[in-house]
């Protein structure tokens, strides 16, 4: 099994054949190209792991060929090989995205070391890309799940809170906002204990079973739901009549006097 595929781009036959021989003996698959056009044709025919690019070519230069490879977004590691090594060339090659720089002449050990380094970098790059794709996929799945959860919670008629591990409210449906007479957004990031305490207090005020809370509403009488009744005087007594709605536990609409006795009953409206 091949260790990797290498494209050698050099106008000198001795360099191409020497690199081919060294790498082939080590188990690499090698393809030779004399010009930039031959190199691009080879890159379009098959994928390569590494491209060794000479700086001086008959029809172009190594930097121009490198720029073309980057524009085509070819997945290949690149190494510039040249006998004209200088700071300016190295800087220009680095700006074009070269992965490694190997000056001529080089030994077989130098060549094999560069090839192994490039293959290791390629493997790490691929692993990083796979992890990135997996992370993006998990984020998309999480977003989809969150959207489904949000739709389900908001569609419920009962008041619902969704709390994170820190005990903070991260989602409240419209029924919860209606219960607390506030917007759902205002509940976000609040401690769940505070919100639940407000819910219990609100529920206790609304329940008032059997009118036992006995809130005074004029003339010493305590109706179950004061805002649901109208007041009038009959035979010197104050009764609350015209019940607009019957509530559980309101003793069938009866009104209580200050001493707790039933003062009268109201006809259903």
GROMACS .gro file of C-alpha atoms in nm:
model
  269
    1UNK     CA    1   0.000   0.000   0.000
    2UNK     CA    2   0.132   0.343  -0.096
    3UNK     CA    3   0.238   0.576   0.184
    4UNK     CA    4   0.120   0.873  -0.020
    5UNK     CA    5   0.116   1.030  -0.365
    6UNK     CA    6   0.379   1.291  -0.458
    7UNK     CA    7   0.392   1.516  -0.765
    8UNK     CA    8   0.746   1.629  -0.856
    9UNK     CA    9   0.749   1.946  -1.070
   10UNK     CA   10   1.097   2.031  -1.197
   11UNK     CA   11   1.248   2.107  -1.538
   12UNK     CA   12   1.568   1.913  -1.455
   13UNK     CA   13   1.534   1.546  -1.538
   14UNK     CA   14   1.806   1.448  -1.291
   15UNK     CA   15   1.617   1.608  -1.001
   16UNK     CA   16   1.287   1.450  -1.103
   17UNK     CA   17   1.427   1.102  -1.150
   18UNK     CA   18   1.637   1.120  -0.833
   19UNK     CA   19   1.340   1.225  -0.619
   20UNK     CA   20   1.127   0.958  -0.790
   21UNK     CA   21   1.380   0.687  -0.708
   22UNK     CA   22   1.424   0.789  -0.343
   23UNK     CA   23   1.053   0.814  -0.271
   24UNK     CA   24   0.956   0.502  -0.467
   25UNK     CA   25   1.198   0.294  -0.263
   26UNK     CA   26   1.025   0.420   0.052
   27UNK     CA   27   0.680   0.317  -0.071
   28UNK     CA   28   0.551   0.645  -0.216
   29UNK     CA   29   0.371   0.680  -0.549
   30UNK     CA   30   0.548   0.945  -0.758
   31UNK     CA   31   0.435   1.133  -1.071
   32UNK     CA   32   0.671   1.363  -1.263
   33UNK     CA   33   0.591   1.692  -1.439
   34UNK     CA   34   0.838   1.908  -1.636
   35UNK     CA   35   0.628   2.224  -1.677
   36UNK     CA   36   0.353   2.410  -1.497
   37UNK     CA   37   0.094   2.301  -1.755
   38UNK     CA   38   0.186   1.935  -1.708
   39UNK     CA   39   0.160   1.982  -1.333
   40UNK     CA   40  -0.190   2.134  -1.352
   41UNK     CA   41  -0.303   1.856  -1.587
   42UNK     CA   42  -0.174   1.594  -1.342
   43UNK     CA   43  -0.344   1.770  -1.049
   44UNK     CA   44  -0.675   1.761  -1.235
   45UNK     CA   45  -0.636   1.393  -1.326
   46UNK     CA   46  -0.583   1.261  -0.975
   47UNK     CA   47  -0.548   1.383  -0.616
   48UNK     CA   48  -0.202   1.420  -0.463
   49UNK     CA   49  -0.089   1.441  -0.105
   50UNK     CA   50   0.222   1.650  -0.176
   51UNK     CA   51   0.348   1.866  -0.463
   52UNK     CA   52   0.721   1.945  -0.483
   53UNK     CA   53   0.747   2.264  -0.692
   54UNK     CA   54   1.067   2.399  -0.845
   55UNK     CA   55   1.102   2.777  -0.835
   56UNK     CA   56   1.219   2.804  -1.200
   57UNK     CA   57   1.003   2.636  -1.466
   58UNK     CA   58   1.009   2.669  -1.848
   59UNK     CA   59   0.659   2.815  -1.885
   60UNK     CA   60   0.608   2.982  -1.545
   61UNK     CA   61   0.761   3.018  -1.201
   62UNK     CA   62   0.690   2.827  -0.885
   63UNK     CA   63   0.514   3.117  -0.709
   64UNK     CA   64   0.268   3.165  -0.997
   65UNK     CA   65   0.196   2.792  -1.008
   66UNK     CA   66   0.148   2.789  -0.631
   67UNK     CA   67  -0.097   3.079  -0.656
   68UNK     CA   68  -0.294   2.892  -0.925
   69UNK     CA   69  -0.311   2.581  -0.706
   70UNK     CA   70  -0.446   2.788  -0.416
   71UNK     CA   71  -0.705   2.958  -0.637
   72UNK     CA   72  -0.826   2.618  -0.757
   73UNK     CA   73  -0.856   2.514  -0.389
   74UNK     CA   74  -0.677   2.187  -0.453
   75UNK     CA   75  -0.628   1.977  -0.141
   76UNK     CA   76  -0.252   1.923  -0.163
   77UNK     CA   77   0.045   2.007   0.057
   78UNK     CA   78   0.312   2.212  -0.123
   79UNK     CA   79   0.689   2.240  -0.091
   80UNK     CA   80   0.910   2.482  -0.284
   81UNK     CA   81   1.245   2.341  -0.400
   82UNK     CA   82   1.501   2.580  -0.549
   83UNK     CA   83   1.870   2.653  -0.582
   84UNK     CA   84   1.794   3.026  -0.559
   85UNK     CA   85   1.703   3.030  -0.193
   86UNK     CA   86   1.693   3.375  -0.038
   87UNK     CA   87   1.487   3.567   0.216
   88UNK     CA   88   1.274   3.743  -0.046
   89UNK     CA   89   1.179   3.418  -0.217
   90UNK     CA   90   1.096   3.251   0.113
   91UNK     CA   91   0.877   3.543   0.222
   92UNK     CA   92   0.694   3.551  -0.111
   93UNK     CA   93   0.634   3.176  -0.102
   94UNK     CA   94   0.506   3.197   0.255
   95UNK     CA   95   0.261   3.470   0.158
   96UNK     CA   96   0.130   3.251  -0.123
   97UNK     CA   97   0.062   2.974   0.128
   98UNK     CA   98   0.358   2.742   0.080
   99UNK     CA   99   0.372   2.467   0.340
  100UNK     CA  100   0.746   2.401   0.334
  101UNK     CA  101   1.067   2.534   0.176
  102UNK     CA  102   1.349   2.296   0.071
  103UNK     CA  103   1.667   2.451  -0.076
  104UNK     CA  104   1.881   2.269  -0.333
  105UNK     CA  105   2.094   2.068  -0.303
  106UNK     CA  106   1.930   1.838  -0.050
  107UNK     CA  107   2.009   1.491   0.079
  108UNK     CA  108   1.774   1.191   0.070
  109UNK     CA  109   1.735   1.225   0.447
  110UNK     CA  110   1.631   1.590   0.409
  111UNK     CA  111   1.379   1.497   0.140
  112UNK     CA  112   1.227   1.211   0.338
  113UNK     CA  113   1.209   1.427   0.651
  114UNK     CA  114   1.019   1.698   0.461
  115UNK     CA  115   0.779   1.443   0.308
  116UNK     CA  116   0.704   1.286   0.647
  117UNK     CA  117   0.649   1.629   0.804
  118UNK     CA  118   0.411   1.736   0.527
  119UNK     CA  119   0.212   1.412   0.552
  120UNK     CA  120   0.183   1.454   0.929
  121UNK     CA  121   0.060   1.813   0.886
  122UNK     CA  122  -0.187   1.696   0.622
  123UNK     CA  123  -0.324   1.429   0.853
  124UNK     CA  124  -0.362   1.679   1.138
  125UNK     CA  125  -0.531   1.928   0.905
  126UNK     CA  126  -0.782   1.667   0.792
  127UNK     CA  127  -0.856   1.562   1.148
  128UNK     CA  128  -0.914   1.926   1.242
  129UNK     CA  129  -1.151   1.971   0.946
  130UNK     CA  130  -1.343   1.655   1.040
  131UNK     CA  131  -1.376   1.773   1.399
  132UNK     CA  132  -1.496   2.112   1.277
  133UNK     CA  133  -1.758   1.952   1.053
  134UNK     CA  134  -1.872   1.724   1.335
  135UNK     CA  135  -1.897   2.022   1.569
  136UNK     CA  136  -2.098   2.220   1.314
  137UNK     CA  137  -2.328   1.922   1.259
  138UNK     CA  138  -2.384   1.886   1.634
  139UNK     CA  139  -2.462   2.258   1.659
  140UNK     CA  140  -2.715   2.230   1.377
  141UNK     CA  141  -2.876   1.929   1.544
  142UNK     CA  142  -2.887   2.114   1.875
  143UNK     CA  143  -3.041   2.420   1.710
  144UNK     CA  144  -3.304   2.203   1.543
  145UNK     CA  145  -3.382   2.026   1.871
  146UNK     CA  146  -3.402   2.360   2.050
  147UNK     CA  147  -3.639   2.494   1.785
  148UNK     CA  148  -3.864   2.189   1.820
  149UNK     CA  149  -3.860   2.220   2.199
  150UNK     CA  150  -3.943   2.590   2.175
  151UNK     CA  151  -4.237   2.521   1.942
  152UNK     CA  152  -4.368   2.247   2.170
  153UNK     CA  153  -4.340   2.453   2.489
  154UNK     CA  154  -4.495   2.767   2.341
  155UNK     CA  155  -4.791   2.569   2.207
  156UNK     CA  156  -4.886   2.429   2.550
  157UNK     CA  157  -5.183   2.585   2.725
  158UNK     CA  158  -5.034   2.523   3.069
  159UNK     CA  159  -4.765   2.753   3.207
  160UNK     CA  160  -4.422   2.599   3.147
  161UNK     CA  161  -4.067   2.696   3.241
  162UNK     CA  162  -3.746   2.545   3.100
  163UNK     CA  163  -3.448   2.574   3.335
  164UNK     CA  164  -3.076   2.515   3.274
  165UNK     CA  165  -2.828   2.348   3.509
  166UNK     CA  166  -2.760   2.678   3.683
  167UNK     CA  167  -3.124   2.707   3.782
  168UNK     CA  168  -3.188   2.993   3.539
  169UNK     CA  169  -3.496   3.025   3.321
  170UNK     CA  170  -3.404   2.977   2.955
  171UNK     CA  171  -3.754   2.944   2.810
  172UNK     CA  172  -4.103   3.045   2.922
  173UNK     CA  173  -4.419   2.998   2.720
  174UNK     CA  174  -4.693   3.263   2.671
  175UNK     CA  175  -4.914   3.091   2.929
  176UNK     CA  176  -4.650   3.155   3.194
  177UNK     CA  177  -4.624   3.519   3.091
  178UNK     CA  178  -5.001   3.552   3.109
  179UNK     CA  179  -5.010   3.393   3.453
  180UNK     CA  180  -4.753   3.637   3.588
  181UNK     CA  181  -4.888   3.926   3.378
  182UNK     CA  182  -4.550   3.991   3.219
  183UNK     CA  183  -4.366   3.917   2.897
  184UNK     CA  184  -4.192   3.583   2.857
  185UNK     CA  185  -3.866   3.759   2.768
  186UNK     CA  186  -3.857   3.934   3.104
  187UNK     CA  187  -3.836   3.594   3.279
  188UNK     CA  188  -3.526   3.477   3.092
  189UNK     CA  189  -3.206   3.433   3.296
  190UNK     CA  190  -3.395   3.489   3.619
  191UNK     CA  191  -3.348   3.235   3.901
  192UNK     CA  192  -3.616   2.968   3.870
  193UNK     CA  193  -3.682   2.985   4.245
  194UNK     CA  194  -3.789   3.348   4.223
  195UNK     CA  195  -4.017   3.280   3.927
  196UNK     CA  196  -4.176   2.977   4.094
  197UNK     CA  197  -4.228   3.175   4.414
  198UNK     CA  198  -4.409   3.441   4.212
  199UNK     CA  199  -4.620   3.170   4.047
  200UNK     CA  200  -4.718   3.022   4.384
  201UNK     CA  201  -4.806   3.364   4.523
  202UNK     CA  202  -5.010   3.446   4.216
  203UNK     CA  203  -5.189   3.112   4.226
  204UNK     CA  204  -5.268   3.155   4.597
  205UNK     CA  205  -5.427   3.493   4.533
  206UNK     CA  206  -5.634   3.358   4.247
  207UNK     CA  207  -5.752   3.038   4.417
  208UNK     CA  208  -5.927   3.172   4.733
  209UNK     CA  209  -6.131   2.849   4.786
  210UNK     CA  210  -6.464   2.909   4.960
  211UNK     CA  211  -6.384   3.279   4.984
  212UNK     CA  212  -6.182   3.206   5.298
  213UNK     CA  213  -5.945   3.487   5.223
  214UNK     CA  214  -6.245   3.722   5.290
  215UNK     CA  215  -6.124   4.044   5.137
  216UNK     CA  216  -6.351   4.327   5.252
  217UNK     CA  217  -6.538   4.502   4.971
  218UNK     CA  218  -6.773   4.763   5.114
  219UNK     CA  219  -7.056   4.722   5.366
  220UNK     CA  220  -6.854   4.451   5.547
  221UNK     CA  221  -6.929   4.185   5.285
  222UNK     CA  222  -6.669   3.959   5.121
  223UNK     CA  223  -6.757   3.813   4.781
  224UNK     CA  224  -6.550   3.538   4.614
  225UNK     CA  225  -6.458   3.749   4.313
  226UNK     CA  226  -6.520   4.116   4.386
  227UNK     CA  227  -6.439   4.221   4.030
  228UNK     CA  228  -6.709   3.985   3.900
  229UNK     CA  229  -6.997   4.134   4.100
  230UNK     CA  230  -7.212   4.447   4.110
  231UNK     CA  231  -7.339   4.599   4.429
  232UNK     CA  232  -7.691   4.717   4.518
  233UNK     CA  233  -7.900   4.766   4.834
  234UNK     CA  234  -8.203   4.549   4.909
  235UNK     CA  235  -8.405   4.593   5.233
  236UNK     CA  236  -8.119   4.767   5.404
  237UNK     CA  237  -7.875   4.491   5.319
  238UNK     CA  238  -7.590   4.508   5.072
  239UNK     CA  239  -7.581   4.215   4.831
  240UNK     CA  240  -7.355   4.142   4.536
  241UNK     CA  241  -7.560   4.028   4.240
  242UNK     CA  242  -7.533   3.954   3.870
  243UNK     CA  243  -7.259   3.692   3.888
  244UNK     CA  244  -7.082   3.697   3.552
  245UNK     CA  245  -6.889   3.379   3.610
  246UNK     CA  246  -6.892   3.099   3.865
  247UNK     CA  247  -6.558   2.995   4.010
  248UNK     CA  248  -6.476   2.660   4.180
  249UNK     CA  249  -6.505   2.682   4.555
  250UNK     CA  250  -6.704   3.006   4.564
  251UNK     CA  251  -6.996   2.839   4.749
  252UNK     CA  252  -7.232   2.873   4.453
  253UNK     CA  253  -7.208   3.250   4.449
  254UNK     CA  254  -7.293   3.310   4.815
  255UNK     CA  255  -7.167   3.628   4.986
  256UNK     CA  256  -7.040   3.635   5.342
  257UNK     CA  257  -7.093   3.895   5.611
  258UNK     CA  258  -6.814   4.017   5.838
  259UNK     CA  259  -6.893   3.747   6.100
  260UNK     CA  260  -6.864   3.470   5.842
  261UNK     CA  261  -7.235   3.394   5.793
  262UNK     CA  262  -7.396   3.367   5.451
  263UNK     CA  263  -7.564   3.702   5.394
  264UNK     CA  264  -7.745   3.608   5.078
  265UNK     CA  265  -7.707   3.435   4.747
  266UNK     CA  266  -7.687   3.585   4.404
  267UNK     CA  267  -7.878   3.457   4.106
  268UNK     CA  268  -7.661   3.325   3.828
  269UNK     CA  269  -7.608   3.567   3.541
   0.00000   0.00000   0.00000
